[in-house]
Structures are given as C-alpha cells and as structure tokens.
Tab-separated table of C-alpha atoms and ligand atoms in Angstrom:
chain	number	residue	atom	x	y	z
A	1	MET	CA	128.547	-10.702	21.035
A	2	THR	CA	126.576	-11.942	24.007
A	3	ARG	CA	123.364	-10.193	24.812
A	4	LYS	CA	123.291	-8.081	27.995
A	5	VAL	CA	120.349	-8.966	30.203
A	6	ILE	CA	118.921	-7.645	33.476
A	7	LEU	CA	116.557	-10.031	35.246
A	8	ASP	CA	113.990	-8.493	37.625
A	9	VAL	CA	112.792	-11.184	40.020
A	10	ASP	CA	110.646	-11.966	43.072
A	11	THR	CA	112.393	-15.288	43.777
A	12	GLY	CA	110.262	-17.566	44.099
A	13	THR	CA	110.633	-21.073	42.786
A	14	ASP	CA	110.192	-20.418	39.070
A	15	ASP	CA	112.306	-17.248	39.289
A	16	ALA	CA	115.138	-19.416	40.656
A	17	ILE	CA	114.986	-21.657	37.577
A	18	ALA	CA	114.972	-18.558	35.344
A	19	ILE	CA	118.076	-17.243	37.138
A	20	MET	CA	119.877	-20.582	36.717
A	21	LEU	CA	119.006	-20.689	33.030
A	22	ALA	CA	120.078	-17.081	32.375
A	23	ALA	CA	123.275	-17.275	34.432
A	24	GLN	CA	124.396	-20.597	32.962
A	25	SER	CA	123.697	-19.867	29.287
A	26	ARG	CA	126.768	-18.861	27.353
A	27	SER	CA	124.819	-16.729	24.885
A	28	LEU	CA	123.533	-14.361	27.591
A	29	ASP	CA	125.443	-11.907	29.742
A	30	LEU	CA	123.348	-11.597	32.902
A	31	ILE	CA	124.729	-8.290	34.189
A	32	ALA	CA	122.569	-8.144	37.340
A	33	CYS	CA	119.448	-9.292	39.084
A	34	THR	CA	117.145	-6.681	40.554
A	35	THR	CA	114.645	-7.832	43.143
A	36	VAL	CA	111.142	-6.753	44.000
A	37	TRP	CA	108.284	-7.755	46.294
A	38	GLY	CA	105.787	-10.338	45.000
A	39	ASN	CA	106.021	-14.012	45.863
A	40	HIS	CA	107.519	-12.881	49.218
A	41	ASP	CA	108.582	-9.602	50.799
A	42	VAL	CA	111.561	-8.000	49.096
A	43	ASP	CA	114.083	-9.035	51.769
A	44	THR	CA	113.150	-12.681	51.216
A	45	THR	CA	113.162	-12.431	47.412
A	46	THR	CA	116.592	-10.770	47.618
A	47	GLU	CA	117.981	-13.460	49.920
A	48	ASN	CA	116.570	-16.210	47.675
A	49	THR	CA	118.133	-14.562	44.616
A	50	LEU	CA	121.550	-14.393	46.284
A	51	ARG	CA	121.242	-18.034	47.352
A	52	THR	CA	120.402	-19.132	43.810
A	53	LEU	CA	123.404	-17.322	42.328
A	54	ASP	CA	125.689	-18.744	45.033
A	55	LEU	CA	124.478	-22.232	44.301
A	56	ILE	CA	125.578	-21.989	40.678
A	57	GLY	CA	128.854	-20.259	41.546
A	58	ARG	CA	127.870	-16.907	40.011
A	59	GLN	CA	128.688	-14.666	42.966
A	60	ASP	CA	130.073	-12.259	40.350
A	61	ILE	CA	126.536	-11.276	39.321
A	62	PRO	CA	125.386	-8.377	41.511
A	63	VAL	CA	121.950	-8.261	43.113
A	64	PHE	CA	120.178	-4.945	43.733
A	65	ARG	CA	117.270	-4.815	46.186
A	66	GLY	CA	114.224	-3.112	44.684
A	67	LEU	CA	110.872	-1.867	45.871
A	68	GLY	CA	108.852	-3.572	48.570
A	69	ARG	CA	105.419	-2.145	47.790
A	70	PRO	CA	103.334	-1.625	44.668
A	71	TYR	CA	103.730	1.476	42.501
A	72	ALA	CA	100.048	2.225	43.202
A	73	PRO	CA	98.198	0.824	46.239
A	74	ILE	CA	96.106	-2.300	45.606
A	75	PRO	CA	92.478	-1.872	46.697
A	76	PHE	CA	91.826	-5.627	47.002
A	77	LEU	CA	93.206	-8.560	48.993
A	78	PHE	CA	93.961	-12.101	47.869
A	79	GLU	CA	91.162	-14.542	48.536
A	80	ASP	CA	92.235	-16.639	51.565
A	81	HIS	CA	92.628	-19.831	49.540
A	82	VAL	CA	94.876	-18.074	46.977
A	83	ASP	CA	97.056	-16.757	49.795
A	84	SER	CA	97.554	-20.199	51.316
A	85	GLU	CA	98.143	-21.816	47.916
A	86	ARG	CA	101.061	-19.468	47.388
A	87	GLU	CA	102.971	-21.030	50.286
A	88	VAL	CA	102.693	-24.466	48.657
A	89	ILE	CA	104.127	-23.256	45.351
A	90	HIS	CA	106.671	-20.760	46.769
A	91	PRO	CA	107.480	-22.059	50.286
A	92	HIS	CA	109.247	-19.684	52.660
A	93	ASP	CA	111.751	-22.433	53.285
A	94	PHE	CA	113.780	-21.908	50.089
A	95	PRO	CA	115.651	-25.083	49.026
A	96	ALA	CA	119.092	-23.552	48.264
A	97	PRO	CA	121.667	-23.214	51.107
A	98	SER	CA	121.830	-19.866	52.913
A	99	THR	CA	124.441	-17.270	51.932
A	100	LEU	CA	126.688	-14.709	53.612
A	101	ARG	CA	126.596	-12.519	50.523
A	102	GLN	CA	124.657	-9.257	50.683
A	103	ALA	CA	122.816	-7.283	48.038
A	104	SER	CA	124.638	-4.246	46.641
A	105	GLN	CA	124.155	-1.002	48.568
A	106	GLN	CA	122.556	0.944	45.729
A	107	PRO	CA	118.750	0.630	45.427
A	108	ALA	CA	117.625	-1.259	42.306
A	109	VAL	CA	115.619	1.545	40.714
A	110	GLU	CA	118.489	4.007	41.088
A	111	TRP	CA	120.912	1.434	39.635
A	112	LEU	CA	118.582	0.688	36.703
A	113	VAL	CA	118.301	4.371	35.780
A	114	GLU	CA	122.031	4.989	36.153
A	115	THR	CA	122.984	1.873	34.166
A	116	LEU	CA	120.536	2.487	31.347
A	117	ARG	CA	121.601	6.138	31.078
A	118	ALA	CA	125.270	5.201	30.879
A	119	THR	CA	125.240	2.143	28.616
A	120	THR	CA	126.606	2.367	25.084
A	121	GLU	CA	125.071	-0.988	24.183
A	122	GLN	CA	121.349	-1.751	24.344
A	123	ILE	CA	120.223	-3.972	27.215
A	124	THR	CA	117.362	-6.485	27.437
A	125	LEU	CA	115.108	-6.306	30.497
A	126	VAL	CA	113.369	-9.442	31.703
A	127	PRO	CA	110.876	-8.657	34.478
A	128	VAL	CA	109.346	-11.891	35.794
A	129	ALA	CA	107.681	-10.261	38.792
A	130	PRO	CA	105.367	-7.316	39.538
A	131	LEU	CA	106.458	-4.450	37.272
A	132	THR	CA	107.012	-2.073	40.192
A	133	ASN	CA	110.769	-1.461	39.688
A	134	ILE	CA	110.518	-1.071	35.930
A	135	ALA	CA	107.595	1.373	36.113
A	136	ALA	CA	109.390	3.402	38.785
A	137	ALA	CA	112.605	3.560	36.722
A	138	ILE	CA	110.731	4.665	33.583
A	139	THR	CA	108.832	7.266	35.606
A	140	LEU	CA	112.073	8.649	37.051
A	141	ASP	CA	113.641	8.978	33.611
A	142	PRO	CA	111.494	8.154	30.549
A	143	THR	CA	114.536	8.501	28.251
A	144	ILE	CA	115.997	5.225	29.548
A	145	ILE	CA	113.667	3.333	27.212
A	146	GLU	CA	116.084	4.188	24.371
A	147	ALA	CA	118.709	1.971	25.979
A	148	ILE	CA	116.373	-1.053	26.062
A	149	ASP	CA	116.158	-3.224	22.952
A	150	GLU	CA	113.466	-5.536	24.305
A	151	VAL	CA	111.440	-6.098	27.463
A	152	VAL	CA	110.358	-9.688	27.994
A	153	ILE	CA	107.646	-9.831	30.650
A	154	MET	CA	106.277	-12.924	32.370
A	155	GLY	CA	102.803	-11.747	33.132
A	156	GLY	CA	99.157	-11.621	32.241
A	157	ALA	CA	96.662	-14.103	30.921
A	158	HIS	CA	94.297	-14.199	27.969
A	159	ALA	CA	92.117	-17.228	28.711
A	160	LEU	CA	93.374	-18.161	32.193
A	161	GLY	CA	93.961	-16.652	35.628
A	162	ASN	CA	95.854	-17.685	38.750
A	163	VAL	CA	94.872	-15.020	41.289
A	164	THR	CA	91.329	-14.429	40.125
A	165	ALA	CA	89.421	-16.139	37.326
A	166	SER	CA	91.012	-13.742	34.860
A	167	ALA	CA	94.114	-12.165	36.421
A	168	GLU	CA	97.684	-13.419	36.661
A	169	ALA	CA	99.790	-12.747	39.770
A	170	ASN	CA	102.564	-10.485	38.428
A	171	ILE	CA	100.051	-8.112	36.857
A	172	TRP	CA	97.473	-8.396	39.671
A	173	HIS	CA	100.127	-7.371	42.220
A	174	ASP	CA	100.713	-4.013	40.516
A	175	PRO	CA	98.396	-3.349	37.549
A	176	VAL	CA	99.180	0.372	37.370
A	177	ALA	CA	102.886	-0.427	37.053
A	178	ALA	CA	102.088	-2.889	34.238
A	179	ASP	CA	100.032	-0.195	32.515
A	180	VAL	CA	102.906	2.306	32.790
A	181	VAL	CA	105.307	-0.188	31.166
A	182	LEU	CA	102.901	-1.212	28.397
A	183	GLN	CA	102.237	2.435	27.505
A	184	ALA	CA	105.831	3.659	27.751
A	185	GLY	CA	106.553	3.418	24.021
A	186	LEU	CA	109.239	0.751	24.377
A	187	GLU	CA	110.901	-0.491	21.174
A	188	ARG	CA	109.720	-4.070	21.629
A	189	VAL	CA	107.670	-5.678	24.394
A	190	VAL	CA	107.168	-9.436	24.555
A	191	LEU	CA	104.485	-10.620	26.935
A	192	VAL	CA	104.653	-14.237	28.078
A	193	PRO	CA	101.329	-14.904	29.816
A	194	LEU	CA	99.943	-17.997	31.524
A	195	ASP	CA	98.502	-19.153	28.196
A	196	ALA	CA	102.066	-19.862	27.004
A	197	THR	CA	103.654	-20.957	30.269
A	198	HIS	CA	100.956	-23.588	30.829
A	199	LYS	CA	101.896	-25.104	27.469
A	200	ALA	CA	105.535	-25.588	28.532
A	201	ASN	CA	105.077	-27.670	31.649
A	202	MET	CA	107.773	-29.757	33.317
A	203	SER	CA	106.969	-33.237	34.577
A	204	LEU	CA	108.625	-35.818	36.835
A	205	ARG	CA	110.285	-37.207	33.696
A	206	HIS	CA	112.087	-33.888	33.249
A	207	THR	CA	113.102	-33.587	36.897
A	208	ALA	CA	114.561	-37.116	36.758
A	209	ALA	CA	116.691	-36.028	33.796
A	210	LEU	CA	117.839	-32.918	35.688
A	211	ARG	CA	118.717	-34.964	38.770
A	212	ALA	CA	120.762	-37.343	36.617
A	213	ILE	CA	123.067	-34.443	35.655
A	214	GLY	CA	124.518	-34.897	39.119
A	215	THR	CA	125.524	-31.311	39.997
A	216	PRO	CA	124.232	-29.660	43.210
A	217	ALA	CA	122.571	-26.936	41.119
A	218	ALA	CA	120.716	-29.400	38.878
A	219	GLY	CA	119.665	-31.341	42.000
A	220	VAL	CA	118.220	-28.204	43.598
A	221	ALA	CA	116.531	-27.297	40.304
A	222	ALA	CA	114.888	-30.742	40.311
A	223	ASP	CA	113.810	-30.250	43.961
A	224	ILE	CA	112.319	-26.863	43.117
A	225	VAL	CA	110.367	-28.138	40.128
A	226	GLU	CA	109.109	-31.157	42.103
A	227	GLN	CA	107.927	-28.739	44.811
A	228	ARG	CA	106.020	-26.869	42.112
A	229	ILE	CA	104.546	-30.122	40.769
A	230	ARG	CA	103.294	-31.030	44.277
A	231	GLY	CA	101.926	-27.497	44.630
A	232	TYR	CA	100.085	-27.612	41.312
A	233	ASN	CA	98.750	-31.123	41.965
A	234	GLU	CA	97.249	-29.751	45.162
A	235	THR	CA	96.003	-26.366	43.989
A	236	GLN	CA	95.654	-26.275	40.188
A	237	PRO	CA	95.969	-29.819	38.755
A	238	GLN	CA	97.196	-29.779	35.169
A	239	ASP	CA	95.911	-31.805	32.197
A	240	GLU	CA	99.195	-33.736	32.170
A	241	PRO	CA	99.357	-35.474	35.560
A	242	ASP	CA	102.349	-34.643	37.801
A	243	SER	CA	103.399	-31.612	35.818
A	244	ALA	CA	103.617	-27.880	36.449
A	245	PRO	CA	104.443	-24.660	34.621
A	246	VAL	CA	107.766	-22.973	35.429
A	247	HIS	CA	106.562	-19.610	34.139
A	248	ASP	CA	109.574	-17.326	34.519
A	249	ALA	CA	112.078	-19.683	32.913
A	250	LEU	CA	110.121	-19.571	29.627
A	251	CYS	CA	111.114	-15.886	29.202
A	252	ILE	CA	114.797	-16.827	29.319
A	253	ALA	CA	114.206	-19.791	27.020
A	254	TYR	CA	112.683	-17.312	24.540
A	255	LEU	CA	115.929	-15.300	24.563
A	256	LEU	CA	117.881	-18.478	23.858
A	257	ASP	CA	115.571	-19.637	21.077
A	258	PRO	CA	112.576	-17.465	20.090
A	259	ALA	CA	110.933	-20.524	18.459
A	260	VAL	CA	110.021	-21.766	21.947
A	261	VAL	CA	106.964	-19.455	21.938
A	262	ASP	CA	104.378	-18.480	19.312
A	263	LEU	CA	104.239	-14.693	19.150
A	264	ALA	CA	101.730	-12.362	17.546
A	265	PRO	CA	101.355	-8.573	17.869
A	266	TYR	CA	98.292	-7.398	19.810
A	267	HIS	CA	97.132	-4.400	21.755
A	268	VAL	CA	97.128	-5.229	25.465
A	269	ALA	CA	95.351	-3.162	28.124
A	270	VAL	CA	95.301	-3.747	31.869
A	271	ASP	CA	92.289	-3.315	34.145
A	272	THR	CA	93.411	-1.198	37.091
A	273	VAL	CA	90.079	-0.464	38.780
A	274	SER	CA	87.190	-2.906	38.532
A	275	PRO	CA	86.621	-5.456	41.337
A	276	LEU	CA	85.842	-8.285	38.922
A	277	ALA	CA	88.568	-7.753	36.321
A	278	PHE	CA	91.248	-6.071	38.473
A	279	GLY	CA	94.688	-6.956	37.074
A	280	LYS	CA	93.343	-8.658	33.970
A	281	THR	CA	95.281	-8.180	30.715
A	282	PHE	CA	92.896	-7.622	27.812
A	283	VAL	CA	94.614	-9.016	24.722
A	284	ASP	CA	92.728	-7.668	21.722
A	285	VAL	CA	93.042	-10.783	19.555
A	286	ALA	CA	90.201	-9.742	17.226
A	287	SER	CA	91.395	-6.141	16.897
A	288	ARG	CA	88.118	-4.810	18.293
A	289	THR	CA	89.713	-1.660	19.714
A	290	ARG	CA	91.553	-0.883	16.444
A	291	LYS	CA	94.447	0.210	18.643
A	292	LYS	CA	98.022	-0.278	17.465
A	293	PRO	CA	99.669	-3.400	18.945
A	294	ASN	CA	101.866	-2.553	21.923
A	295	ALA	CA	103.220	-6.054	22.577
A	296	PHE	CA	104.102	-9.358	20.977
A	297	VAL	CA	102.064	-11.827	22.982
A	298	ALA	CA	102.907	-15.519	23.372
A	299	LEU	CA	99.752	-17.588	23.343
A	300	GLY	CA	101.522	-20.895	22.666
A	301	ALA	CA	104.782	-22.619	23.594
A	302	ASP	CA	106.827	-25.689	22.684
A	303	ALA	CA	107.248	-27.817	25.825
A	304	ASP	CA	109.867	-30.133	24.301
A	305	LEU	CA	112.065	-27.279	23.142
A	306	PHE	CA	111.702	-25.504	26.490
A	307	ASN	CA	112.774	-28.610	28.402
A	308	LYS	CA	115.646	-29.220	25.982
A	309	LEU	CA	116.991	-25.666	26.446
A	310	LEU	CA	116.767	-25.950	30.213
A	311	PHE	CA	118.438	-29.350	30.300
A	312	GLU	CA	121.257	-28.200	28.010
A	313	ALA	CA	121.987	-25.086	30.091
A	314	LEU	CA	122.028	-26.939	33.403
A	315	ASN	CA	124.033	-29.785	31.910
A	316	GLU	CA	126.715	-27.459	30.556
A	317	GLY	CA	126.860	-25.106	33.519
A	318	ARG	CA	129.909	-22.859	33.543
B	1	LIG	C1	104.137	-15.472	38.190
B	1	LIG	O1	103.811	-15.067	39.514
B	1	LIG	C2	104.785	-15.505	40.421
B	1	LIG	O2	104.173	-16.131	41.471
B	1	LIG	C3	105.696	-16.427	39.663
B	1	LIG	O3	107.040	-16.324	40.126
B	1	LIG	C4	105.571	-15.972	38.239
B	1	LIG	O4	106.451	-14.909	37.968
B	1	LIG	C5	103.137	-16.500	37.707
B	1	LIG	O5	101.865	-15.988	37.765
B	2	LIG	CA1	108.285	-14.451	39.477
C-alpha cells in the first residue's frame, strides 16, 4: 500500500524539488499540498506550487491555500542582508510556466482538520515551511494527531543557522508554531535540520545528469538547483564548490529510503523570546535537560543516496 502524504510548502525553489520528488515517486500517494507564507507571501507560494504540479502533469493533486501570517507575531525583523539574500535563492520570478489552475476553495487549515478527522488510514505530514498551518490545525482540534503516523519537518539547526547565527528560516519565521508542534504529543516527529541538509548538497554534476533526462520537468529542476547553487555561491559558499543544499527534498528522500539520514532521538526545544537565540532549536545531544526525547533528529545525511533517489524519481516520472 502506498503511503498517504500531505506536503505543507512555501514554494520556494527547494520546495519545488520536494514536490516533484513526492509527486513522481510511485511509493508515495501525495494527496494534497497545503501552502503557507514563508519564502514568499502565501499567494505567491500557492501559485508556485500549482505551477510545479502542472509542470509534472499532476493537476490531479489539489492545492489548499493556508495562512499568510505567523501563528504568533514575530518581534524581530530579518537583517537587511538576509532579506536580500532570500531573493537570490528564491527569486520572485519562478522558473516554471504560469498556470490557469486555482487553489481549492477550502482554506488549508480547515481542510487539514476535516481530512485528518475523517481518514481511516494514518497520514504522514511533511511540513517544509513555517509550521503555522500545522500548529493552527492542532490547536483547532488536538485529536487529529491520532490520524498522523509521522511528521517529517524540514527545520531547525544544531550547529548552523541561516537567518541568524543559530536559527534556521522555517523555525525563525514562526517559533511559537514550531513549539506547539513539538509539544503536541505526536506519535513520531522527525526533524531534518540544516545540519543534515548541508550534508546532502547537489552540485553542477548532478544538475547535468538531471538535464540529460530530457523531460521539461527535469530541465526545470536542473534550472532551479543551478539557481540555488548561484545563490549559495554568492551568499553562503559551501565547502564543495558550486554546490548547494536542497533542504526540503531531503524530507521526501527520507520517506523513500530512511537510510538517507542519520537519526537519533533527542529532546528539542525552541527559543521563542530572546533577541539573540530567537528561533533557535536546542537539540539536547548530551541529555543535559534529562527531558524525554520529542523528536528523531537528523544530524547527518548521505549525499550520494539523496542524489540517486532524486535522479531515479525524475527519470521515471509518471
Ligand atoms: C528552509 O527555509 C526555506 O527558505 C526553504 O524553502 C527551506 O524550507 C531552509 O532553511
Ligand atoms: Ca520551504
């Protein structure tokens, strides 16, 4: 039986690759994408999500527009340089052709609650964006967690940061929402932070292989990753020259083959107040708090396996 998955996205370049991977993999049943603010405003992330699904011929997958503001107001602003760097990595000019398709009428949070209440089969949630929609859905009806077998989150950082020295964007955008999700008592939470995604980079060698597949979708995927490589070269050069992380896609790769990440159970807490550590995920690797683990955290990843899974999915298509 294929696994039912809901992908919550703020598309976004790496979200687009995650959507392609999830929608083209035969072992996953991507039942919907829900959208949220983050890399762009929610209208733009919704449009980009629809365009990505159109590109791969998966107009059958519905898209539900989610929330456009954080669950709890953010008391800080991006530093100017971080704000401008975002445009280089997630340009407003999204590379997939525009679409006439619209998002479904029902708001994402309402749809999530209704779907999770009604399902007879457990569903996997993959939020690769600020956790605003997921926190709102759980707040509306805490019993929905029983319908979720696993939540795989792209977010957080143990030894890195991409908004501040210690905070990652998805968590920084809505730390209270992240805290709500981490403390909800979910059956299984997998956190895929920057520490793992930066170990599964894609390089120009990988984009050349994607381009050689010869389909429009693989060509756009190569364009998107090359945009990210240019963006990272300019803003956060990586140890491997001409390479970049494609964060969100690693969460889908984990569903396809869990061996792609190294997981260990830890207690994770989120800073929601302090100016210096706002949005930081504190991963208690030395068990100093003596608190029960609330997440399996990926601190390592296998770049070769990640690239193999992505190539195979885009090569097979549907
Ligand atoms: C995360 O933040 C977003 O900008 C990306 O799409 C990814 O989900 C990386 O920090
Ligand atoms: Ca994202």
